Amino acid sequence: MRVIPASDITKTVARLYQEANVNLPADVVAALEKARTDEASPSGKAVFDRIMENIRIAAAEKIPLCQDCGTATVFIEIGQDVNISGDSLDTAVNKGIDKACRDGFLRRSIVAHPFSTRTNTGDNTPAVIHTEIVPGGKVKISVLAKGGGSENMARLVMLSPSSGRQGIIDFVVNAVEQAGGNPCPPIILGLGIGGSAEKCLILAKKSLLRQTGKNNTDPETAALEKEILAAVNKLGIGPMGYGGSQTALAVHIETFPCHMASLPVGLSIQCHSARHIEAII
Amino acid sequence: MSKQINLPLSEADVKELHAGDEVLLTGTIYVARDAAHKRLIEALDKDIPLPFDITGQTIYYMGPSPARPGQISGSAGPTTSGRMDAYTPRLLAVGLRGMIGKGKRSPAVKEAIRQYGAVYFAAVGGIGALLSKVITSSEVIAYAELGAEAVRKLEVKDMPVTVINDIYGGDLYETGKAQYCKQD
């Protein structure tokens, strides 16, 4: 049994959340640079130029990439040989988010009651935390700073199995077309296929942690990722919706077995400021 | 080549603007997003004066991150405009002339833009660090208790925006997409 103090979780989360908000990861920067080269529209290219300049300013001056520093979405894989001592895991994570906001001058965007008073909690907590117990003696923490504008474009559909592969493509293309410029394209599409209603949405969100543009190891799933990406990029929405060829940077699909009556499909849309980061304790 | 416009927008300025135009804005803008819009409409409902004279003015849908010591503004990019659609026609009816945000507007807002002679600009979303640099002063002028959603008065210099909806019914989100769409 390995003992990890909860304070280590707090420190790690604080570092990751602050870092995520000012330094866009190399995989996202590389995907943006490629898309800038491929972009057909002059106004689209101009949007890419501003995005790249913003990345430079944010990193150099520690100004958040986006004023929306996001819902702190934290995936934690806990080795089953680990004992966390001290604060509860949720408390440890939330203390880390609070510290990141204070030290990093991040915006607090969370309101306490969703439909009533909507009073700001003042520290950007609680984080949305997904835990998984895995073999081993380590803790892996992955953090997404997920903006509200793109999160609002998420969709769930429970397709009939007869809809099949084409039904999935049609659903995603339609959702992206409806979203238009709202989720700050060029976007990354996270898709969870299978499982159940809630499982597919969690898979969709988790797929956004993947290295941008890295295809699924299953060839059939990878082929679907490529086909959806090509279909979405024919829509013409382009960077920020001003018209162009680069509407999406990547499509990431995760699958899970499901009930014989079901074909659940969850779609999570990530804006171009894809702030993901991870660490292993 | 971008057009240079000094704020507040005049009626003549609005007539010159067309969907797709690149514009650099200089002058005063007011910041208000979801919660502030709700309050502005409640004030109109109760016949209470608005916290600023809205006639001819431009509202930026934005909620900044906190400024570090010595900074004028924290990160300051646009938020999604569609959430303000329910409130916008009322504000246009009492004199609002310009809006800056991102994302599409409702048919009712587009119609009100034509009816009252206004313009909807988009700023690029997700570039709040860059956009913080065009702000030369920032002051909370109302609803301070709303924090990031308070009403602010900003002075901006050469703020880069793009005309989305003009008084002629133009909509860059439709025409831009049509130009690059490769569907059958």
Short mmCIF file of N, CA and C in Angstrom, two decimals, chain A residues 111-251:
data_model
loop_
_atom_site.label_atom_id
_atom_site.label_comp_id
_atom_site.label_asym_id
_atom_site.label_seq_id
_atom_site.Cartn_x
_atom_site.Cartn_y
_atom_site.Cartn_z
N VAL A 111 -21.43 28.91 -10.79
CA VAL A 111 -22.51 29.41 -9.93
C VAL A 111 -23.08 28.24 -9.12
N ALA A 112 -23.51 28.56 -7.88
CA ALA A 112 -23.84 27.50 -6.93
C ALA A 112 -25.12 26.77 -7.29
N HIS A 113 -26.15 27.51 -7.61
CA HIS A 113 -27.43 26.87 -7.92
C HIS A 113 -27.74 27.07 -9.40
N PRO A 114 -27.97 25.98 -10.12
CA PRO A 114 -28.03 26.11 -11.58
C PRO A 114 -29.23 26.88 -12.13
N PHE A 115 -30.38 26.83 -11.46
CA PHE A 115 -31.53 27.52 -12.06
C PHE A 115 -32.16 28.57 -11.16
N SER A 116 -31.70 28.66 -9.91
CA SER A 116 -32.32 29.61 -8.99
C SER A 116 -31.50 30.89 -8.89
N THR A 117 -30.75 31.03 -7.82
CA THR A 117 -30.04 32.30 -7.58
C THR A 117 -28.82 32.49 -8.47
N ARG A 118 -28.21 31.39 -8.90
CA ARG A 118 -27.00 31.45 -9.73
C ARG A 118 -25.94 32.38 -9.15
N THR A 119 -25.71 32.24 -7.86
CA THR A 119 -24.67 33.03 -7.20
C THR A 119 -23.32 32.36 -7.41
N ASN A 120 -22.32 33.18 -7.77
CA ASN A 120 -20.98 32.64 -8.03
C ASN A 120 -20.39 32.07 -6.74
N THR A 121 -19.78 30.88 -6.85
CA THR A 121 -19.20 30.25 -5.65
C THR A 121 -17.91 30.95 -5.22
N GLY A 122 -17.34 31.76 -6.09
CA GLY A 122 -16.21 32.60 -5.71
C GLY A 122 -14.84 31.95 -5.83
N ASP A 123 -14.79 30.64 -6.07
CA ASP A 123 -13.47 29.99 -6.16
C ASP A 123 -13.40 28.99 -7.32
N ASN A 124 -14.37 29.08 -8.23
CA ASN A 124 -14.46 28.19 -9.40
C ASN A 124 -14.63 26.72 -9.03
N THR A 125 -15.06 26.44 -7.81
CA THR A 125 -15.36 25.06 -7.43
C THR A 125 -16.87 24.92 -7.24
N PRO A 126 -17.39 23.73 -7.16
CA PRO A 126 -16.67 22.46 -7.25
C PRO A 126 -16.24 22.11 -8.67
N ALA A 127 -15.11 21.40 -8.75
CA ALA A 127 -14.69 20.83 -10.02
C ALA A 127 -15.62 19.68 -10.38
N VAL A 128 -15.68 19.35 -11.66
CA VAL A 128 -16.36 18.12 -12.08
C VAL A 128 -15.29 17.03 -12.08
N ILE A 129 -15.48 16.04 -11.22
CA ILE A 129 -14.43 15.03 -11.00
C ILE A 129 -14.92 13.66 -11.45
N HIS A 130 -14.12 13.00 -12.28
CA HIS A 130 -14.42 11.62 -12.69
C HIS A 130 -13.29 10.73 -12.19
N THR A 131 -13.63 9.75 -11.36
CA THR A 131 -12.58 8.86 -10.84
C THR A 131 -12.73 7.46 -11.41
N GLU A 132 -11.60 6.80 -11.48
CA GLU A 132 -11.56 5.43 -11.98
C GLU A 132 -10.52 4.70 -11.13
N ILE A 133 -10.85 3.52 -10.67
CA ILE A 133 -9.88 2.72 -9.92
C ILE A 133 -9.18 1.80 -10.91
N VAL A 134 -7.85 1.87 -10.94
CA VAL A 134 -7.07 1.08 -11.90
C VAL A 134 -6.01 0.27 -11.14
N PRO A 135 -5.43 -0.75 -11.75
CA PRO A 135 -4.38 -1.50 -11.07
C PRO A 135 -3.16 -0.61 -10.82
N GLY A 136 -2.36 -0.97 -9.81
CA GLY A 136 -1.09 -0.28 -9.62
C GLY A 136 -1.05 0.66 -8.43
N GLY A 137 0.05 1.39 -8.33
CA GLY A 137 0.30 2.22 -7.16
C GLY A 137 0.52 3.69 -7.49
N LYS A 138 -0.07 4.15 -8.60
CA LYS A 138 0.09 5.55 -8.99
C LYS A 138 -1.26 6.24 -9.10
N VAL A 139 -1.20 7.58 -9.15
CA VAL A 139 -2.40 8.38 -9.39
C VAL A 139 -2.14 9.25 -10.61
N LYS A 140 -3.01 9.12 -11.60
CA LYS A 140 -2.87 9.95 -12.80
C LYS A 140 -3.99 10.99 -12.80
N ILE A 141 -3.59 12.24 -12.90
CA ILE A 141 -4.56 13.34 -12.88
C ILE A 141 -4.53 14.05 -14.22
N SER A 142 -5.68 14.10 -14.89
CA SER A 142 -5.80 14.82 -16.16
C SER A 142 -6.81 15.94 -15.97
N VAL A 143 -6.47 17.12 -16.44
CA VAL A 143 -7.31 18.29 -16.22
C VAL A 143 -7.69 18.92 -17.56
N LEU A 144 -8.97 19.21 -17.70
CA LEU A 144 -9.47 19.99 -18.84
C LEU A 144 -10.02 21.30 -18.29
N ALA A 145 -9.58 22.42 -18.86
CA ALA A 145 -10.23 23.70 -18.56
C ALA A 145 -11.25 23.89 -19.67
N LYS A 146 -12.50 23.52 -19.38
CA LYS A 146 -13.50 23.39 -20.45
C LYS A 146 -14.42 24.61 -20.47
N GLY A 147 -14.32 25.39 -21.52
CA GLY A 147 -15.12 26.61 -21.64
C GLY A 147 -16.61 26.32 -21.81
N GLY A 148 -17.42 27.28 -21.37
CA GLY A 148 -18.88 27.10 -21.41
C GLY A 148 -19.46 27.16 -22.82
N GLY A 149 -18.86 27.98 -23.68
CA GLY A 149 -19.41 28.16 -25.03
C GLY A 149 -19.40 26.88 -25.83
N SER A 150 -18.30 26.12 -25.73
CA SER A 150 -18.25 24.86 -26.47
C SER A 150 -19.02 23.77 -25.74
N GLU A 151 -18.97 23.79 -24.41
CA GLU A 151 -19.69 22.77 -23.63
C GLU A 151 -21.20 22.83 -23.91
N ASN A 152 -21.71 24.04 -24.14
CA ASN A 152 -23.14 24.21 -24.42
C ASN A 152 -23.58 23.54 -25.72
N MET A 153 -22.62 23.17 -26.56
CA MET A 153 -22.95 22.55 -27.85
C MET A 153 -22.91 21.01 -27.77
N ALA A 154 -22.72 20.45 -26.58
CA ALA A 154 -22.69 18.99 -26.42
C ALA A 154 -24.05 18.39 -26.77
N ARG A 155 -24.03 17.16 -27.26
CA ARG A 155 -25.28 16.49 -27.64
C ARG A 155 -25.23 15.01 -27.25
N LEU A 156 -26.43 14.47 -27.00
CA LEU A 156 -26.58 13.04 -26.76
C LEU A 156 -27.70 12.54 -27.67
N VAL A 157 -27.47 11.38 -28.29
CA VAL A 157 -28.58 10.77 -29.02
C VAL A 157 -28.55 9.26 -28.74
N MET A 158 -29.72 8.70 -28.58
CA MET A 158 -29.84 7.25 -28.43
C MET A 158 -30.38 6.74 -29.77
N LEU A 159 -29.47 6.38 -30.65
CA LEU A 159 -29.86 5.94 -31.98
C LEU A 159 -30.43 4.53 -31.94
N SER A 160 -31.22 4.23 -32.95
CA SER A 160 -31.61 2.84 -33.16
C SER A 160 -30.41 2.12 -33.77
N PRO A 161 -30.12 0.88 -33.31
CA PRO A 161 -28.98 0.17 -33.90
C PRO A 161 -29.06 0.10 -35.43
N SER A 162 -30.27 0.16 -35.98
CA SER A 162 -30.42 0.12 -37.44
C SER A 162 -29.86 1.37 -38.12
N SER A 163 -29.70 2.46 -37.36
CA SER A 163 -29.13 3.69 -37.92
C SER A 163 -27.68 3.49 -38.30
N GLY A 164 -26.99 2.66 -37.51
CA GLY A 164 -25.63 2.26 -37.81
C GLY A 164 -24.63 3.39 -37.96
N ARG A 165 -23.61 3.09 -38.71
CA ARG A 165 -22.48 3.99 -38.90
C ARG A 165 -22.93 5.32 -39.52
N GLN A 166 -23.79 5.23 -40.55
CA GLN A 166 -24.24 6.45 -41.23
C GLN A 166 -25.06 7.33 -40.30
N GLY A 167 -25.82 6.69 -39.41
CA GLY A 167 -26.61 7.46 -38.43
C GLY A 167 -25.72 8.27 -37.52
N ILE A 168 -24.58 7.70 -37.16
CA ILE A 168 -23.62 8.41 -36.30
C ILE A 168 -23.05 9.62 -37.05
N ILE A 169 -22.66 9.39 -38.30
CA ILE A 169 -22.07 10.49 -39.10
C ILE A 169 -23.09 11.62 -39.25
N ASP A 170 -24.32 11.26 -39.60
CA ASP A 170 -25.36 12.29 -39.82
C ASP A 170 -25.62 13.09 -38.55
N PHE A 171 -25.64 12.39 -37.41
CA PHE A 171 -25.88 13.07 -36.13
C PHE A 171 -24.78 14.10 -35.84
N VAL A 172 -23.54 13.69 -36.04
CA VAL A 172 -22.42 14.59 -35.70
C VAL A 172 -22.38 15.78 -36.67
N VAL A 173 -22.52 15.49 -37.96
CA VAL A 173 -22.46 16.59 -38.95
C VAL A 173 -23.57 17.60 -38.68
N ASN A 174 -24.75 17.08 -38.37
CA ASN A 174 -25.88 17.97 -38.07
C ASN A 174 -25.61 18.82 -36.83
N ALA A 175 -25.05 18.19 -35.79
CA ALA A 175 -24.77 18.92 -34.55
C ALA A 175 -23.74 20.02 -34.78
N VAL A 176 -22.72 19.72 -35.59
CA VAL A 176 -21.68 20.73 -35.86
C VAL A 176 -22.26 21.86 -36.69
N GLU A 177 -23.12 21.51 -37.64
CA GLU A 177 -23.74 22.55 -38.48
C GLU A 177 -24.63 23.47 -37.63
N GLN A 178 -25.39 22.88 -36.73
CA GLN A 178 -26.24 23.68 -35.84
C GLN A 178 -25.40 24.58 -34.94
N ALA A 179 -24.27 24.07 -34.48
CA ALA A 179 -23.42 24.84 -33.55
C ALA A 179 -22.78 26.03 -34.26
N GLY A 180 -22.46 25.87 -35.55
CA GLY A 180 -21.87 26.97 -36.32
C GLY A 180 -20.63 27.54 -35.64
N GLY A 181 -20.58 28.87 -35.54
CA GLY A 181 -19.42 29.52 -34.94
C GLY A 181 -19.44 29.56 -33.42
N ASN A 182 -20.56 29.14 -32.80
CA ASN A 182 -20.70 29.28 -31.34
C ASN A 182 -19.59 28.62 -30.52
N PRO A 183 -19.17 27.38 -30.85
CA PRO A 183 -18.17 26.73 -29.97
C PRO A 183 -16.72 27.12 -30.28
N CYS A 184 -16.51 28.24 -30.99
CA CYS A 184 -15.16 28.71 -31.32
C CYS A 184 -14.36 27.71 -32.15
N PRO A 185 -14.82 27.44 -33.40
CA PRO A 185 -14.03 26.60 -34.28
C PRO A 185 -12.75 27.29 -34.71
N PRO A 186 -11.69 26.52 -35.09
CA PRO A 186 -11.70 25.09 -35.33
C PRO A 186 -11.82 24.28 -34.04
N ILE A 187 -12.74 23.32 -34.07
CA ILE A 187 -13.07 22.54 -32.89
C ILE A 187 -12.43 21.15 -32.93
N ILE A 188 -12.45 20.50 -31.78
CA ILE A 188 -12.10 19.08 -31.70
C ILE A 188 -13.37 18.37 -31.25
N LEU A 189 -13.72 17.28 -31.95
CA LEU A 189 -14.94 16.56 -31.62
C LEU A 189 -14.59 15.31 -30.82
N GLY A 190 -15.17 15.21 -29.63
CA GLY A 190 -15.02 14.02 -28.81
C GLY A 190 -16.30 13.22 -28.90
N LEU A 191 -16.19 11.97 -29.29
CA LEU A 191 -17.38 11.13 -29.45
C LEU A 191 -17.25 9.89 -28.58
N GLY A 192 -18.29 9.60 -27.83
CA GLY A 192 -18.38 8.34 -27.11
C GLY A 192 -19.49 7.53 -27.76
N ILE A 193 -19.18 6.33 -28.19
CA ILE A 193 -20.19 5.50 -28.86
C ILE A 193 -20.33 4.21 -28.07
N GLY A 194 -21.56 3.91 -27.66
CA GLY A 194 -21.82 2.70 -26.90
C GLY A 194 -21.97 2.98 -25.41
N GLY A 195 -21.97 1.91 -24.62
CA GLY A 195 -22.17 2.06 -23.18
C GLY A 195 -23.63 2.32 -22.90
N SER A 196 -23.89 3.49 -22.27
CA SER A 196 -25.25 3.89 -21.94
C SER A 196 -25.30 5.40 -22.12
N ALA A 197 -26.45 5.99 -21.78
CA ALA A 197 -26.60 7.43 -21.99
C ALA A 197 -25.47 8.21 -21.31
N GLU A 198 -25.23 7.92 -20.01
CA GLU A 198 -24.21 8.71 -19.29
C GLU A 198 -22.80 8.26 -19.65
N LYS A 199 -22.65 6.95 -19.91
CA LYS A 199 -21.31 6.42 -20.21
C LYS A 199 -20.75 7.04 -21.49
N CYS A 200 -21.58 7.17 -22.52
CA CYS A 200 -21.05 7.66 -23.80
C CYS A 200 -20.63 9.12 -23.69
N LEU A 201 -21.31 9.90 -22.85
CA LEU A 201 -20.92 11.31 -22.69
C LEU A 201 -19.60 11.43 -21.93
N ILE A 202 -19.39 10.56 -20.95
CA ILE A 202 -18.12 10.59 -20.22
C ILE A 202 -16.97 10.16 -21.15
N LEU A 203 -17.23 9.13 -21.97
CA LEU A 203 -16.22 8.71 -22.95
C LEU A 203 -15.89 9.84 -23.92
N ALA A 204 -16.94 10.53 -24.34
CA ALA A 204 -16.75 11.64 -25.29
C ALA A 204 -15.84 12.70 -24.68
N LYS A 205 -16.12 13.06 -23.44
CA LYS A 205 -15.32 14.08 -22.76
C LYS A 205 -13.89 13.58 -22.56
N LYS A 206 -13.77 12.35 -22.16
CA LYS A 206 -12.43 11.80 -21.87
C LYS A 206 -11.58 11.73 -23.14
N SER A 207 -12.23 11.52 -24.28
CA SER A 207 -11.46 11.43 -25.54
C SER A 207 -10.77 12.74 -25.87
N LEU A 208 -11.25 13.84 -25.28
CA LEU A 208 -10.63 15.15 -25.53
C LEU A 208 -9.25 15.26 -24.88
N LEU A 209 -8.95 14.32 -23.98
CA LEU A 209 -7.62 14.32 -23.33
C LEU A 209 -6.56 13.74 -24.26
N ARG A 210 -7.01 13.03 -25.29
CA ARG A 210 -6.09 12.36 -26.20
C ARG A 210 -5.23 13.38 -26.96
N GLN A 211 -4.03 12.94 -27.36
CA GLN A 211 -3.18 13.78 -28.22
C GLN A 211 -3.97 14.16 -29.46
N THR A 212 -4.06 15.44 -29.75
CA THR A 212 -4.94 15.93 -30.81
C THR A 212 -4.62 15.29 -32.16
N GLY A 213 -5.63 14.66 -32.75
CA GLY A 213 -5.47 14.09 -34.08
C GLY A 213 -4.94 12.67 -34.10
N LYS A 214 -4.62 12.13 -32.93
CA LYS A 214 -4.14 10.75 -32.89
C LYS A 214 -5.36 9.83 -33.00
N ASN A 215 -5.35 8.98 -34.02
CA ASN A 215 -6.53 8.15 -34.26
C ASN A 215 -6.61 6.98 -33.29
N ASN A 216 -7.83 6.49 -33.12
CA ASN A 216 -8.08 5.31 -32.30
C ASN A 216 -7.27 4.12 -32.84
N THR A 217 -6.84 3.23 -31.94
CA THR A 217 -6.01 2.09 -32.37
C THR A 217 -6.82 1.05 -33.15
N ASP A 218 -8.15 1.07 -32.97
CA ASP A 218 -9.00 0.15 -33.73
C ASP A 218 -9.19 0.71 -35.14
N PRO A 219 -8.80 -0.04 -36.19
CA PRO A 219 -8.85 0.50 -37.55
C PRO A 219 -10.24 0.97 -38.00
N GLU A 220 -11.27 0.23 -37.60
CA GLU A 220 -12.63 0.62 -38.01
C GLU A 220 -13.04 1.94 -37.36
N THR A 221 -12.66 2.09 -36.09
CA THR A 221 -12.99 3.33 -35.39
C THR A 221 -12.17 4.48 -35.97
N ALA A 222 -10.90 4.21 -36.28
CA ALA A 222 -10.05 5.25 -36.87
C ALA A 222 -10.62 5.70 -38.22
N ALA A 223 -11.13 4.74 -38.98
CA ALA A 223 -11.71 5.09 -40.29
C ALA A 223 -12.93 5.99 -40.12
N LEU A 224 -13.73 5.71 -39.09
CA LEU A 224 -14.90 6.56 -38.83
C LEU A 224 -14.46 7.96 -38.39
N GLU A 225 -13.41 8.03 -37.58
CA GLU A 225 -12.88 9.35 -37.18
C GLU A 225 -12.51 10.17 -38.41
N LYS A 226 -11.81 9.53 -39.34
CA LYS A 226 -11.36 10.25 -40.55
C LYS A 226 -12.54 10.66 -41.43
N GLU A 227 -13.53 9.78 -41.53
CA GLU A 227 -14.68 10.10 -42.38
C GLU A 227 -15.50 11.26 -41.80
N ILE A 228 -15.68 11.24 -40.48
CA ILE A 228 -16.43 12.34 -39.86
C ILE A 228 -15.66 13.66 -40.00
N LEU A 229 -14.34 13.61 -39.81
CA LEU A 229 -13.54 14.84 -39.94
C LEU A 229 -13.68 15.42 -41.34
N ALA A 230 -13.60 14.56 -42.35
CA ALA A 230 -13.72 15.05 -43.73
C ALA A 230 -15.11 15.64 -43.98
N ALA A 231 -16.14 14.96 -43.45
CA ALA A 231 -17.52 15.43 -43.66
C ALA A 231 -17.76 16.78 -42.99
N VAL A 232 -17.24 16.93 -41.77
CA VAL A 232 -17.43 18.17 -41.03
C VAL A 232 -16.69 19.33 -41.73
N ASN A 233 -15.52 19.03 -42.27
CA ASN A 233 -14.75 20.09 -42.91
C ASN A 233 -15.26 20.47 -44.30
N LYS A 234 -16.29 19.76 -44.77
CA LYS A 234 -16.95 20.18 -46.01
C LYS A 234 -18.07 21.19 -45.73
N LEU A 235 -18.41 21.39 -44.46
CA LEU A 235 -19.56 22.25 -44.14
C LEU A 235 -19.31 23.71 -44.50
N GLY A 236 -18.02 24.13 -44.45
CA GLY A 236 -17.70 25.51 -44.82
C GLY A 236 -17.75 26.50 -43.67
N ILE A 237 -18.01 26.02 -42.45
CA ILE A 237 -18.15 26.93 -41.29
C ILE A 237 -16.84 27.71 -41.07
N GLY A 238 -15.73 26.98 -41.03
CA GLY A 238 -14.42 27.63 -40.94
C GLY A 238 -14.12 28.23 -39.58
N PRO A 239 -12.90 28.80 -39.44
CA PRO A 239 -12.48 29.39 -38.17
C PRO A 239 -13.45 30.47 -37.69
N MET A 240 -13.95 30.33 -36.50
CA MET A 240 -14.92 31.25 -35.87
C MET A 240 -16.22 31.40 -36.66
N GLY A 241 -16.44 30.52 -37.65
CA GLY A 241 -17.70 30.57 -38.39
C GLY A 241 -17.73 31.60 -39.50
N TYR A 242 -16.56 32.22 -39.80
CA TYR A 242 -16.54 33.27 -40.84
C TYR A 242 -16.49 32.67 -42.25
N GLY A 243 -16.49 31.34 -42.35
CA GLY A 243 -16.39 30.66 -43.64
C GLY A 243 -14.97 30.18 -43.87
N GLY A 244 -14.84 28.88 -44.22
CA GLY A 244 -13.50 28.36 -44.46
C GLY A 244 -13.50 26.84 -44.48
N SER A 245 -12.33 26.29 -44.71
CA SER A 245 -12.21 24.85 -44.88
C SER A 245 -11.85 24.11 -43.60
N GLN A 246 -11.42 24.84 -42.58
CA GLN A 246 -10.94 24.19 -41.35
C GLN A 246 -11.93 24.41 -40.22
N THR A 247 -12.95 23.57 -40.17
CA THR A 247 -13.95 23.69 -39.10
C THR A 247 -13.55 22.85 -37.89
N ALA A 248 -12.95 21.69 -38.15
CA ALA A 248 -12.51 20.82 -37.04
C ALA A 248 -11.06 20.42 -37.24
N LEU A 249 -10.33 20.33 -36.12
CA LEU A 249 -8.93 19.90 -36.15
C LEU A 249 -8.83 18.38 -36.08
N ALA A 250 -9.77 17.76 -35.38
CA ALA A 250 -9.65 16.32 -35.14
C ALA A 250 -10.98 15.77 -34.66
N VAL A 251 -11.14 14.46 -34.85
CA VAL A 251 -12.27 13.72 -34.28
C VAL A 251 -11.68 12.58 -33.46
#
